[in-house]
PDB file of C-alpha atoms and ligand atoms in Angstrom:
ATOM      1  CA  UNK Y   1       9.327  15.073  -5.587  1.00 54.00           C
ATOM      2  CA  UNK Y   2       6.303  14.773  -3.035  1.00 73.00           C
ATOM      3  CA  UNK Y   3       2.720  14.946  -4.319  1.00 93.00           C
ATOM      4  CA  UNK Y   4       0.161  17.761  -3.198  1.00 97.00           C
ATOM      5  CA  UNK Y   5      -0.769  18.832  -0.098  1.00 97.00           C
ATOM      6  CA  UNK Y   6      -3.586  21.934   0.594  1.00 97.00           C
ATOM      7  CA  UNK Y   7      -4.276  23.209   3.835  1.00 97.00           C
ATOM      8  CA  UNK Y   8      -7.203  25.178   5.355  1.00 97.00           C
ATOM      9  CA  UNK Y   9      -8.415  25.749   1.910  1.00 97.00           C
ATOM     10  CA  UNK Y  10     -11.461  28.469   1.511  1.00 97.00           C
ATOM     11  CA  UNK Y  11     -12.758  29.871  -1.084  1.00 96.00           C
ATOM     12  CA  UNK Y  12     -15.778  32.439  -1.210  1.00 94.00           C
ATOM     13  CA  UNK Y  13     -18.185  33.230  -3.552  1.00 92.00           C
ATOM     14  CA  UNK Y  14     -19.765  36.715  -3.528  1.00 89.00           C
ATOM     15  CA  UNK Y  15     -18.888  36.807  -0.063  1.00 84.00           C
ATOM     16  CA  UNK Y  16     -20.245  33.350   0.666  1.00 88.00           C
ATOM     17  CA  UNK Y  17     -17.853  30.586   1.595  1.00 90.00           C
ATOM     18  CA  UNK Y  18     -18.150  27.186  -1.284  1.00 96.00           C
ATOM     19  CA  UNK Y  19     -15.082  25.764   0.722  1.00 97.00           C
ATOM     20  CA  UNK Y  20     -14.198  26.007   4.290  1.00 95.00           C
ATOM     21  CA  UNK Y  21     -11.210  24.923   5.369  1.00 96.00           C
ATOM     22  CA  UNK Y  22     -10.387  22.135   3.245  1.00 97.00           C
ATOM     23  CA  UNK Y  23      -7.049  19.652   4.492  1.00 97.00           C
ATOM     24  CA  UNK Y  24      -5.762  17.163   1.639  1.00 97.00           C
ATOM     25  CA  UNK Y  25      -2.646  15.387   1.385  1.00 96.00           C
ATOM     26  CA  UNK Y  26      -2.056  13.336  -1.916  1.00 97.00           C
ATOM     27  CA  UNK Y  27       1.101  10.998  -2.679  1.00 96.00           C
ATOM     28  CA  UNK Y  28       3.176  10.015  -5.628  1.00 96.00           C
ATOM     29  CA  UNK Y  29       1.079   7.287  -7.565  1.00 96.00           C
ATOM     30  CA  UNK Y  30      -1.736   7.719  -5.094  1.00 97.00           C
ATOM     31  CA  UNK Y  31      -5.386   8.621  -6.907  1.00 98.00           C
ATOM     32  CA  UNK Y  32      -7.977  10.366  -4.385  1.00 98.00           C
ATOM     33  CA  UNK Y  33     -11.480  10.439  -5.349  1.00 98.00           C
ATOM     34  CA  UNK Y  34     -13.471  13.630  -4.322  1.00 98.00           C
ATOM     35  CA  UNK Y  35     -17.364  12.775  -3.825  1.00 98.00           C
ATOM     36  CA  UNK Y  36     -20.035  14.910  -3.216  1.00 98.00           C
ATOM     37  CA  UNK Y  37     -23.764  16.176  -4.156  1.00 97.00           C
ATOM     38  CA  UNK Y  38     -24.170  18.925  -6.659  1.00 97.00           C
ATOM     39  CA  UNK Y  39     -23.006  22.148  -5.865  1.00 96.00           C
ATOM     40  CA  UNK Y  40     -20.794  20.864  -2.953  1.00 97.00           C
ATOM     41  CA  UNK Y  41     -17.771  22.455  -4.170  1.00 97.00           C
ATOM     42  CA  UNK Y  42     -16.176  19.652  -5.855  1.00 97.00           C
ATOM     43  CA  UNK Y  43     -15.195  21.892  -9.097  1.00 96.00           C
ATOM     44  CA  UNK Y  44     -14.048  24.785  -6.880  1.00 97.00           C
ATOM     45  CA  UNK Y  45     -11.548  22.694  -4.738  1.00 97.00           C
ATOM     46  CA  UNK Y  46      -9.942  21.173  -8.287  1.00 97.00           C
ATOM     47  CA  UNK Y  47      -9.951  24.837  -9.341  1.00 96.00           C
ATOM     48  CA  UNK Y  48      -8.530  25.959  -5.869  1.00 96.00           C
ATOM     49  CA  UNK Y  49      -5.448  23.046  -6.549  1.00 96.00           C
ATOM     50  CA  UNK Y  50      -4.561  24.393  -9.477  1.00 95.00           C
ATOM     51  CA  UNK Y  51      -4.694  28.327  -8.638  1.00 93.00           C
ATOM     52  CA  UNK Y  52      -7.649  28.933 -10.643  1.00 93.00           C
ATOM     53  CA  UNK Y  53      -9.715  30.789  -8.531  1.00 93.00           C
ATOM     54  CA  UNK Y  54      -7.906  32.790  -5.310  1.00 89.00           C
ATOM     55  CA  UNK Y  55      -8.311  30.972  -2.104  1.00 93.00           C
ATOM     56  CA  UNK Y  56      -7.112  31.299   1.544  1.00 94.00           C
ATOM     57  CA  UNK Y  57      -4.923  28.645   3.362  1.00 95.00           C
ATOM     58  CA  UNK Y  58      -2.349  27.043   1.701  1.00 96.00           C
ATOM     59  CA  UNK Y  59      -1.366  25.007  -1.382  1.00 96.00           C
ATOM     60  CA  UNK Y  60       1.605  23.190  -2.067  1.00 96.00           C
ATOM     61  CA  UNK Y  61       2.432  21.360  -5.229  1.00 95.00           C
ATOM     62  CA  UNK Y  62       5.697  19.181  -5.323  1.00 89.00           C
ATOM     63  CA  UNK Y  63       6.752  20.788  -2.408  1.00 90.00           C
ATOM     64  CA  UNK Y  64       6.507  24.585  -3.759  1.00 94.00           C
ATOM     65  CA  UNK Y  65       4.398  27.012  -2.703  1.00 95.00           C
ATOM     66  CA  UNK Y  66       1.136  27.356  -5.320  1.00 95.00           C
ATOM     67  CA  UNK Y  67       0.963  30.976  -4.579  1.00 93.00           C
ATOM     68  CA  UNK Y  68       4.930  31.339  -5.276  1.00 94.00           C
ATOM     69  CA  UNK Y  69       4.537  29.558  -8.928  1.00 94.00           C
ATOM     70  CA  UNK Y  70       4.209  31.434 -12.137  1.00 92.00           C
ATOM     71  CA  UNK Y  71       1.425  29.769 -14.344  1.00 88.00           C
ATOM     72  CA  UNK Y  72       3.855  27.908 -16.747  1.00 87.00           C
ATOM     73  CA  UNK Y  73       5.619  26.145 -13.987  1.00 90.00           C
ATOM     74  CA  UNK Y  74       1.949  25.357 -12.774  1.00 92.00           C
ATOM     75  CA  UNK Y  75       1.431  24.195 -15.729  1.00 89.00           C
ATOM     76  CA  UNK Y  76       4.290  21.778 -16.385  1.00 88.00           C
ATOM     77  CA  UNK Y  77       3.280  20.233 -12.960  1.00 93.00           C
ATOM     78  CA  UNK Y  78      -0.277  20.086 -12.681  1.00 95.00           C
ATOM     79  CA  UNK Y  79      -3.151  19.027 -15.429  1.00 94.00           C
ATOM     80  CA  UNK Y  80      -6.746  19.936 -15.563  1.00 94.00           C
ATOM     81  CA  UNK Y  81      -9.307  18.472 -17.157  1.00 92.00           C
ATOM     82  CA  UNK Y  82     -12.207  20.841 -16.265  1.00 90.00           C
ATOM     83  CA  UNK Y  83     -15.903  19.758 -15.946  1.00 84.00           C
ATOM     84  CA  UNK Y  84     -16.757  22.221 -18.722  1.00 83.00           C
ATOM     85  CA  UNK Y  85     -14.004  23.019 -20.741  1.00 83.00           C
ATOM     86  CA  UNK Y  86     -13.557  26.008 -23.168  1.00 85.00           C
ATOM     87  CA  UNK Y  87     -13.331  24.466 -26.902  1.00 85.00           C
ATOM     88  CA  UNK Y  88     -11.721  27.875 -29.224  1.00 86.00           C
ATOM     89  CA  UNK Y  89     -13.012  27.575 -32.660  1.00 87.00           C
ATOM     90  CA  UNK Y  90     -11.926  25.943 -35.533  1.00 89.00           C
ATOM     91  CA  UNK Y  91      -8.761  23.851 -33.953  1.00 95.00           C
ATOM     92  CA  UNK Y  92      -8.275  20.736 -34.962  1.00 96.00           C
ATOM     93  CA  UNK Y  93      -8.190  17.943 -32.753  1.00 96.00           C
ATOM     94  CA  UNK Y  94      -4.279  17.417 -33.466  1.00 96.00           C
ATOM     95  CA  UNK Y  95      -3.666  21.331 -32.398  1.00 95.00           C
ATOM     96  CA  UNK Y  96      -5.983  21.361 -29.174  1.00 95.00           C
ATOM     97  CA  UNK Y  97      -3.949  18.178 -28.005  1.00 95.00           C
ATOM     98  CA  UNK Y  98      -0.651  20.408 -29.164  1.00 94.00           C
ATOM     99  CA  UNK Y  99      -1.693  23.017 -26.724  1.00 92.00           C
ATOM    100  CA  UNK Y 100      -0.669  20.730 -23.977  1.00 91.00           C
ATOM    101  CA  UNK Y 101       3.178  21.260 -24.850  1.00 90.00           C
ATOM    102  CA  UNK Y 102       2.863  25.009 -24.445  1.00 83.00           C
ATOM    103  CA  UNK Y 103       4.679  24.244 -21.133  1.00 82.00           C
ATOM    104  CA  UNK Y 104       7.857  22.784 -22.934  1.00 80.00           C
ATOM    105  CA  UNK Y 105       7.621  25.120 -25.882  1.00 78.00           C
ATOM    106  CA  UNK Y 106      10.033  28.240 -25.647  1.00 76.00           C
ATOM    107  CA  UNK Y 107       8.016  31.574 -26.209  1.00 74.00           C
ATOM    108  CA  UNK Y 108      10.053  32.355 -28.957  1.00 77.00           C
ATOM    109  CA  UNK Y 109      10.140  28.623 -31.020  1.00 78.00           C
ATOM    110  CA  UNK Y 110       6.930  26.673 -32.409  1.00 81.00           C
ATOM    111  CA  UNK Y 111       6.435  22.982 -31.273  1.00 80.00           C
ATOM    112  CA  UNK Y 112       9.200  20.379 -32.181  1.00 80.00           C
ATOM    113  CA  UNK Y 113       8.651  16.758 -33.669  1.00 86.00           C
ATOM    114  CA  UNK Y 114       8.978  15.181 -30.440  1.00 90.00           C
ATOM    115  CA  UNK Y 115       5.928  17.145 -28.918  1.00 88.00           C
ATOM    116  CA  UNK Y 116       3.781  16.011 -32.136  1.00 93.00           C
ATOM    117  CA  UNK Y 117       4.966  12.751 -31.855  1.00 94.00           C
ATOM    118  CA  UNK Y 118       3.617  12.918 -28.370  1.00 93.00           C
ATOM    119  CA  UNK Y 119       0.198  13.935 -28.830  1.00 95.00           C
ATOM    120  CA  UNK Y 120       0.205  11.828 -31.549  1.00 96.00           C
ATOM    121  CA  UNK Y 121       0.823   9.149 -28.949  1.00 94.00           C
ATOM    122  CA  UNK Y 122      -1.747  10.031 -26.643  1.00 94.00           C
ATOM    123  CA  UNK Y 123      -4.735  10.830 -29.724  1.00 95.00           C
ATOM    124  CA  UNK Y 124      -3.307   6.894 -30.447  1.00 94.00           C
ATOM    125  CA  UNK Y 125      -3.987   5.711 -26.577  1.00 90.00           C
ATOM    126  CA  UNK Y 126      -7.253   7.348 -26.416  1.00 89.00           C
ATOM    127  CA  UNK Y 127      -8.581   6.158 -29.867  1.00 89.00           C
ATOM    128  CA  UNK Y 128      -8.317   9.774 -31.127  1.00 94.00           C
ATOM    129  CA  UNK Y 129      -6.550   9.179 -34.138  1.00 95.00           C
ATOM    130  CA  UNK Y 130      -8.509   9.286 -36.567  1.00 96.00           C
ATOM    131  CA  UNK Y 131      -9.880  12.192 -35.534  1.00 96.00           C
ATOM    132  CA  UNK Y 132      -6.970  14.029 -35.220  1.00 96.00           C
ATOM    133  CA  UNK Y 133      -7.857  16.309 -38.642  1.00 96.00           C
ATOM    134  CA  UNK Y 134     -11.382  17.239 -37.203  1.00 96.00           C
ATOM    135  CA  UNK Y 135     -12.099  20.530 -35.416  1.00 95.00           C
ATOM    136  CA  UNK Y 136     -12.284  19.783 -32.095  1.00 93.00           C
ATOM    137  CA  UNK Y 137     -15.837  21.821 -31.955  1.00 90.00           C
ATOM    138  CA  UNK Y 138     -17.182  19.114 -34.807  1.00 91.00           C
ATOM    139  CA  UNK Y 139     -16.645  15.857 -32.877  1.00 92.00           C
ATOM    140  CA  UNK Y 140     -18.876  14.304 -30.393  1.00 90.00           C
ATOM    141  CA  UNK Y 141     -19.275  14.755 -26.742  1.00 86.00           C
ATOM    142  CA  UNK Y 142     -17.720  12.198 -25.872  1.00 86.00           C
ATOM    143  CA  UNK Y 143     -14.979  12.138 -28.428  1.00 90.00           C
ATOM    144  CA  UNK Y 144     -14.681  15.784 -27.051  1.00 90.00           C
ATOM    145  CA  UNK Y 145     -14.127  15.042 -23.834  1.00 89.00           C
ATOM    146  CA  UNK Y 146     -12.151  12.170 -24.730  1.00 90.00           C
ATOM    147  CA  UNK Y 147      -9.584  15.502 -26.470  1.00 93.00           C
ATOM    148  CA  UNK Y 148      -9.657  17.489 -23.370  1.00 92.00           C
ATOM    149  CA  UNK Y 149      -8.427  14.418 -21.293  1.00 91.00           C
ATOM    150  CA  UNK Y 150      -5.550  13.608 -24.364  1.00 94.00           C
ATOM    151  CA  UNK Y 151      -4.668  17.436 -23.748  1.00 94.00           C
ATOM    152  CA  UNK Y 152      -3.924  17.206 -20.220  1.00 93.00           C
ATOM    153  CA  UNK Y 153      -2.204  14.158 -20.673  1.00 92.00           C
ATOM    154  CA  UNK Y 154       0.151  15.115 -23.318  1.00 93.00           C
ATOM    155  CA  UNK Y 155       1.277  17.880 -20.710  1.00 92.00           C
ATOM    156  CA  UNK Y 156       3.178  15.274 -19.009  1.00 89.00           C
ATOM    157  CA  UNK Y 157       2.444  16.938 -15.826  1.00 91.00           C
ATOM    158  CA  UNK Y 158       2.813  14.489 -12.569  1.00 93.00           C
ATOM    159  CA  UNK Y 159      -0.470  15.812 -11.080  1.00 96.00           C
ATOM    160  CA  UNK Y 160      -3.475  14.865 -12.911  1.00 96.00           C
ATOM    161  CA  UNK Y 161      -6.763  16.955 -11.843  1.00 97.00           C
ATOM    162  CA  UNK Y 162      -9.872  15.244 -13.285  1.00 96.00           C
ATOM    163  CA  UNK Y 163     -13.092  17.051 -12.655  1.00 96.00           C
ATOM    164  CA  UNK Y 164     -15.574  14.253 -13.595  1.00 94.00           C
ATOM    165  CA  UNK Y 165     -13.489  13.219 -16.566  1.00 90.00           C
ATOM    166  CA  UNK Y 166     -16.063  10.431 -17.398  1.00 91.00           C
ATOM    167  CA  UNK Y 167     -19.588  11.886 -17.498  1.00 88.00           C
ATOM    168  CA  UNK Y 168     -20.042  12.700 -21.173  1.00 84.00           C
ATOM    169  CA  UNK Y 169     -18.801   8.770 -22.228  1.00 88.00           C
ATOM    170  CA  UNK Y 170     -20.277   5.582 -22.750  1.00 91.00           C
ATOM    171  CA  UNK Y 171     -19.291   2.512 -20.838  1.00 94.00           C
ATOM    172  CA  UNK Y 172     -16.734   1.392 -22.816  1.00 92.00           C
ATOM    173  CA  UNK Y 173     -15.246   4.277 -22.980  1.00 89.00           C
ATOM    174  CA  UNK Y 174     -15.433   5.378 -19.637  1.00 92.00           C
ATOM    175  CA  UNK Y 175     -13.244   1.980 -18.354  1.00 92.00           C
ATOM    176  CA  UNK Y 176     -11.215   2.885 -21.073  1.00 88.00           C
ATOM    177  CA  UNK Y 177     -10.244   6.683 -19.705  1.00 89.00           C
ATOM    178  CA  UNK Y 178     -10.505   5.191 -16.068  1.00 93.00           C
ATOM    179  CA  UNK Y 179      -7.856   2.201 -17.040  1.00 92.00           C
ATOM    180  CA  UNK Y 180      -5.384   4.494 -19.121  1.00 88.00           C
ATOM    181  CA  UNK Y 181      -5.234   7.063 -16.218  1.00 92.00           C
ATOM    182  CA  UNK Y 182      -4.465   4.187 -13.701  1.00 95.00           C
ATOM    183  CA  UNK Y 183      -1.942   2.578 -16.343  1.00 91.00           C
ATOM    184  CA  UNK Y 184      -0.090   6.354 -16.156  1.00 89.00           C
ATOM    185  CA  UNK Y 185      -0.283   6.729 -12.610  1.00 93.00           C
ATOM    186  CA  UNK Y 186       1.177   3.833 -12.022  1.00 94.00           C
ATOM    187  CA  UNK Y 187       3.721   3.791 -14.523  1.00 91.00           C
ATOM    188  CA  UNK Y 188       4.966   7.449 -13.839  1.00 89.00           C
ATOM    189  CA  UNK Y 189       3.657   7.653  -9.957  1.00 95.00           C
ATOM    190  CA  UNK Y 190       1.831   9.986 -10.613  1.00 95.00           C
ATOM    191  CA  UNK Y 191      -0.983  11.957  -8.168  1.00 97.00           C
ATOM    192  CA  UNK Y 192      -4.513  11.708  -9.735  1.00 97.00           C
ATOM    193  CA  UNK Y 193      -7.118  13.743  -7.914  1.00 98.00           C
ATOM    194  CA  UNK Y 194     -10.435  13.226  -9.431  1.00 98.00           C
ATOM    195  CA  UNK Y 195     -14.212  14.334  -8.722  1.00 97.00           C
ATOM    196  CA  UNK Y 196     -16.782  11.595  -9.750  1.00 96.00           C
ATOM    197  CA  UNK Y 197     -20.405  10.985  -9.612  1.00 95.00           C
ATOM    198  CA  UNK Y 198     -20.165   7.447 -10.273  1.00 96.00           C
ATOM    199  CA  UNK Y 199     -19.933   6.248  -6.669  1.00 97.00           C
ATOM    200  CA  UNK Y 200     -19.042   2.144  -8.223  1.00 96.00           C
ATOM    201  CA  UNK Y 201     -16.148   3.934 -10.397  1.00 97.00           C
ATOM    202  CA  UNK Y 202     -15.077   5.873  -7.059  1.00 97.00           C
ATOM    203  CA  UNK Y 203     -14.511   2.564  -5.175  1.00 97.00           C
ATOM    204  CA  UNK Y 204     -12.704   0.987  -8.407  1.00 97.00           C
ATOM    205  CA  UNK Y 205     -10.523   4.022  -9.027  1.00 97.00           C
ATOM    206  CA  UNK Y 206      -9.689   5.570  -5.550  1.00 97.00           C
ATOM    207  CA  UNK Y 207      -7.090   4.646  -3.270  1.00 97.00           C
ATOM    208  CA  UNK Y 208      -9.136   6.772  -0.952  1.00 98.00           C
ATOM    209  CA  UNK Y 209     -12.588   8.727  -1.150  1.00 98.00           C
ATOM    210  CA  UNK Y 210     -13.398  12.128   0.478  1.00 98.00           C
ATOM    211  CA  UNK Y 211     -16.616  13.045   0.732  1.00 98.00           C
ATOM    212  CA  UNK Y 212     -17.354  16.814   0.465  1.00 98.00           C
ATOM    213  CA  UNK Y 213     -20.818  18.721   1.336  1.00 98.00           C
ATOM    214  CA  UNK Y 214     -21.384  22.157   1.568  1.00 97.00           C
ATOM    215  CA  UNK Y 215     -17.631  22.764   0.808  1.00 97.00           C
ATOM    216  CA  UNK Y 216     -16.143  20.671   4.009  1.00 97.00           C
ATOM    217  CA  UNK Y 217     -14.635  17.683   4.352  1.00 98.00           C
ATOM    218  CA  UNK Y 218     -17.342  15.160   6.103  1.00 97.00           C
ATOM    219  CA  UNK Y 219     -15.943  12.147   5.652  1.00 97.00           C
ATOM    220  CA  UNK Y 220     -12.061  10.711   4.383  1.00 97.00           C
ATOM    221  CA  UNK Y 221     -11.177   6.734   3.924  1.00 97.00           C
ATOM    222  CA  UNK Y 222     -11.049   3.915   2.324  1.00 97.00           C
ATOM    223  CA  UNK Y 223     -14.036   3.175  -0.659  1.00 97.00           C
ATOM    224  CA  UNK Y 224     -15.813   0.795   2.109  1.00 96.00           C
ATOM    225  CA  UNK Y 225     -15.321   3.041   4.598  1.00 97.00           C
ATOM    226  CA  UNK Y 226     -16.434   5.772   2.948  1.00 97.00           C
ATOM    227  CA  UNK Y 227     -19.233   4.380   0.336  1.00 97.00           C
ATOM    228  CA  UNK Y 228     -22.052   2.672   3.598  1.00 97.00           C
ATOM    229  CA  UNK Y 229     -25.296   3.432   2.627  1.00 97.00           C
ATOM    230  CA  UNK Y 230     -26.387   5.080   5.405  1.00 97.00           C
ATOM    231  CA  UNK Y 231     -23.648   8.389   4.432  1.00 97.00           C
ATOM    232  CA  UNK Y 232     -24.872   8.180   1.003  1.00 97.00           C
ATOM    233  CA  UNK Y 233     -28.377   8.261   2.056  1.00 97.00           C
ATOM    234  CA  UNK Y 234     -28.000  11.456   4.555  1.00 97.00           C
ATOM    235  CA  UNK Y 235     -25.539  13.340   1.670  1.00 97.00           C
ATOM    236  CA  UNK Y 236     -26.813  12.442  -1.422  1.00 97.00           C
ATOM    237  CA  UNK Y 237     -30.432  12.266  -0.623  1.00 96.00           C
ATOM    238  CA  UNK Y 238     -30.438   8.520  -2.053  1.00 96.00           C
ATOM    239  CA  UNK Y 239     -31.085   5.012  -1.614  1.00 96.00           C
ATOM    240  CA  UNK Y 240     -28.552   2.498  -2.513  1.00 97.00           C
ATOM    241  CA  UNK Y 241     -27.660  -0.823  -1.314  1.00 96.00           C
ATOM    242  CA  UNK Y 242     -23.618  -1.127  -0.862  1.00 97.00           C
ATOM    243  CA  UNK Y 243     -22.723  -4.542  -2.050  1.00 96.00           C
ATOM    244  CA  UNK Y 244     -18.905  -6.402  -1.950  1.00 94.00           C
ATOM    245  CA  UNK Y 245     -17.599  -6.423  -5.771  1.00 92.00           C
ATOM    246  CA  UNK Y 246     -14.687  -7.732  -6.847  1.00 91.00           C
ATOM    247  CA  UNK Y 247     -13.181  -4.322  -7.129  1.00 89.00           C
ATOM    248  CA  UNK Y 248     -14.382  -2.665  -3.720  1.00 91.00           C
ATOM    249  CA  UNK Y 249     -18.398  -1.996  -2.934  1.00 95.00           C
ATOM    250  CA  UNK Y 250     -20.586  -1.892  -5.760  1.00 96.00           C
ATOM    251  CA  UNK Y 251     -23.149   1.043  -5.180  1.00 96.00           C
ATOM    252  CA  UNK Y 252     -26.079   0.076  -6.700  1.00 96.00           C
ATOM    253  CA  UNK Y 253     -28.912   2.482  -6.329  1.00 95.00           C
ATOM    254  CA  UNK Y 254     -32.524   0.742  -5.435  1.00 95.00           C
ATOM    255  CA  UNK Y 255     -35.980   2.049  -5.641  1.00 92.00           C
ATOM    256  CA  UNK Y 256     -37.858   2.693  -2.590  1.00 83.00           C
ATOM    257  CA  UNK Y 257     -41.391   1.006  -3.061  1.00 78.00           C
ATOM    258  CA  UNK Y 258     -44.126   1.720  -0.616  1.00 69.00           C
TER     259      UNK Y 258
HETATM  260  N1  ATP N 301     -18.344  31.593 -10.433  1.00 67.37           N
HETATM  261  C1  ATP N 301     -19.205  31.395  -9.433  1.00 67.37           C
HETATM  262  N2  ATP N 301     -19.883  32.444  -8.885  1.00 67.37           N
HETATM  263  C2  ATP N 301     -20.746  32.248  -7.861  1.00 67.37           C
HETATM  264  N3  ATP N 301     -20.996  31.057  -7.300  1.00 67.37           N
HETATM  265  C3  ATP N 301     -20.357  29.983  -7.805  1.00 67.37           C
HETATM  266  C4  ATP N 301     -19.443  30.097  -8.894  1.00 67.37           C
HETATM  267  N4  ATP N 301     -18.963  28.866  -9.171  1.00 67.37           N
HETATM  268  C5  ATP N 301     -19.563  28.024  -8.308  1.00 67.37           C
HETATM  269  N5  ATP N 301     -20.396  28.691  -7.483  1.00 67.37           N
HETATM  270  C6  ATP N 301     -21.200  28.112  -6.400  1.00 67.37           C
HETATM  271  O1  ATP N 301     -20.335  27.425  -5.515  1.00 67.37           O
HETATM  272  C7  ATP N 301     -20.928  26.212  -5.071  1.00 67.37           C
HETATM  273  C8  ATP N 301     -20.005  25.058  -5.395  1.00 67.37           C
HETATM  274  O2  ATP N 301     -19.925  24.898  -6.809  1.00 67.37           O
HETATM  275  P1  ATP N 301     -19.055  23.778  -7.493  1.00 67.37           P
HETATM  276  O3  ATP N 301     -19.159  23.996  -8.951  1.00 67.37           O
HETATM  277  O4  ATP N 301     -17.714  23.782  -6.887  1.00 67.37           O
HETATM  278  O5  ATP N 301     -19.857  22.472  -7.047  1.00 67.37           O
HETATM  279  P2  ATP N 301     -19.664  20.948  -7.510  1.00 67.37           P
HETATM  280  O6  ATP N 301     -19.509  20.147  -6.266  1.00 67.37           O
HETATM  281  O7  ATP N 301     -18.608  20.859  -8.525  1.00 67.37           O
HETATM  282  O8  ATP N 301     -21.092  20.603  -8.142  1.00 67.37           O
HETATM  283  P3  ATP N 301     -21.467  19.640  -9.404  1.00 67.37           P
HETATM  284  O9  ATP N 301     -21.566  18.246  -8.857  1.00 67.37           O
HETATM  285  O10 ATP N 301     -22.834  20.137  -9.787  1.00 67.37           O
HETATM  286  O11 ATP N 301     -20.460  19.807 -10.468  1.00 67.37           O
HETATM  287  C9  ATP N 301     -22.287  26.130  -5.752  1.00 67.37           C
HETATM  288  O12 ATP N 301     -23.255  26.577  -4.860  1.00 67.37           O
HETATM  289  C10 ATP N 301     -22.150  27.058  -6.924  1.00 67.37           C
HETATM  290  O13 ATP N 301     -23.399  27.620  -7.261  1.00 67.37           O
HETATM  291 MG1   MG N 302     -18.535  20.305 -10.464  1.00 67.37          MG
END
């Protein structure tokens, strides 16, 4: 099966385009990091690959047409974790994660052993376990966010769509969710598309980085071709210094004194 490809992707707004003619082409085990400044259109592109919000151009998702998919054969291919995700009420931890099996589960049956014993592999991986009894609207933000990402992981989807999966952790735990997603691409191949504001994270993570601004592509490569400071200065309004890490470019930010 081939990875995901979307071409001349726009989406509008009210009438106003947020993406314009976005081109992306993502492998098997390949993980593509989507940059950008607020409001560039990052969210609405990871909503666009997954048919959440209706879009011109063209879509396709191990090699089928988006447009030609019903929404459980989306889902059993393609995982979301979304910026801000919707929480219901009163689940448990253990039952949110659950609701990433809906895919496998028969309309007609409830959830078999072997989909608890997978989510209660994944709550394991991502130090949910002991958790796993809480409602999900008790726990942290982190340890939220932390639920949301076991969801879409105990989907067993082969595309992974992260929409900055990492902004409501600490450290730790942010290497943590960064390392298990690269353990699982790598073991299963599969495509991880992610949006990120951590520009350091970006170089460490991505095979390649595109850089988005006012919903276009302006910029696609590798993390040092991609992350000079010079780009990050005109797009992001900021002043770094790019320095070599062991990992790729280290973007440390610096303070302009007068
Ligand atoms: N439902 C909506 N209705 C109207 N405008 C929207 C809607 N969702 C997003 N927009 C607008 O589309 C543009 C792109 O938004 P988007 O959320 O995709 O940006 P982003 O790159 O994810 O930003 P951030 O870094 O802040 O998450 C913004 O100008 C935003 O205000
Ligand atoms: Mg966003």
């Amino acid at each position: 099966m081939t990875g995901i490809t979307a071409r001349n992707v726009t989406a509008r707004y009210n009438g106003s385009p947020v993406l314009a003619g976005v081109d992306l082409e993502v492998g098997r085990g390949e993980w593509l990091v989507v940059i950008g400044p607020n409001g560039a259109g990052k969210t609405t592109l990871v909503r666009a690959l997954s048919g959440a919000v209706s879009t011109t151009g063209e879509v396709v998702l191990g090699g089928r047409r988006l447009s030609e998919m019903r929404r459980r054969e989306v889902a059993a291919l393609v995982a979301v974790v979304p910026q801000i995700p919707i929480v219901p009420e009163g689940v448990t931890v253990f039952d949110y994660v659950l609701l990433g099996r809906t895919p496998y589960i028969p309309y007609w049956r409830m959830e078999g052993p072997q989909d608890r014993r997978r989510v209660a592999s994944v709550l394991e991986r991502l130090d949910l376990a002991g958790l796993a009894g809480r409602p999900v609207s008790s726990v942290s933000g982190g340890e939220r966010q932390r639920a949301v990402l076991a969801r879409a992981l105990a989907q067993d989807a082969s595309i992974l769509l992260l929409d900055e999966p990492t902004t409501a952790l600490d450290l730790g735990h942010q290497q943590q969710v960064l390392e298990l997603v690269d353990e699982l691409r790598l073991e299963s191949d599969l495509v991880v598309i992610s949006t990120m504001h951590d520009l350091t994270f970006a170089a460490q993570f991505g095979d390649r980085i595109m850089l988005l601004v006012d919903g276009r592509v302006v910029t696609e490569g590798t993390p040092a071709e991609v992350l000079q400071a010079q780009v990050i200065a005109n797009h992001f309004g900021a002043t770094v210094e790019v320095i070599p890490g062991p990992d790729g470019p280290v973007v440390l930010p610096v303070r302009v004194k007068n």
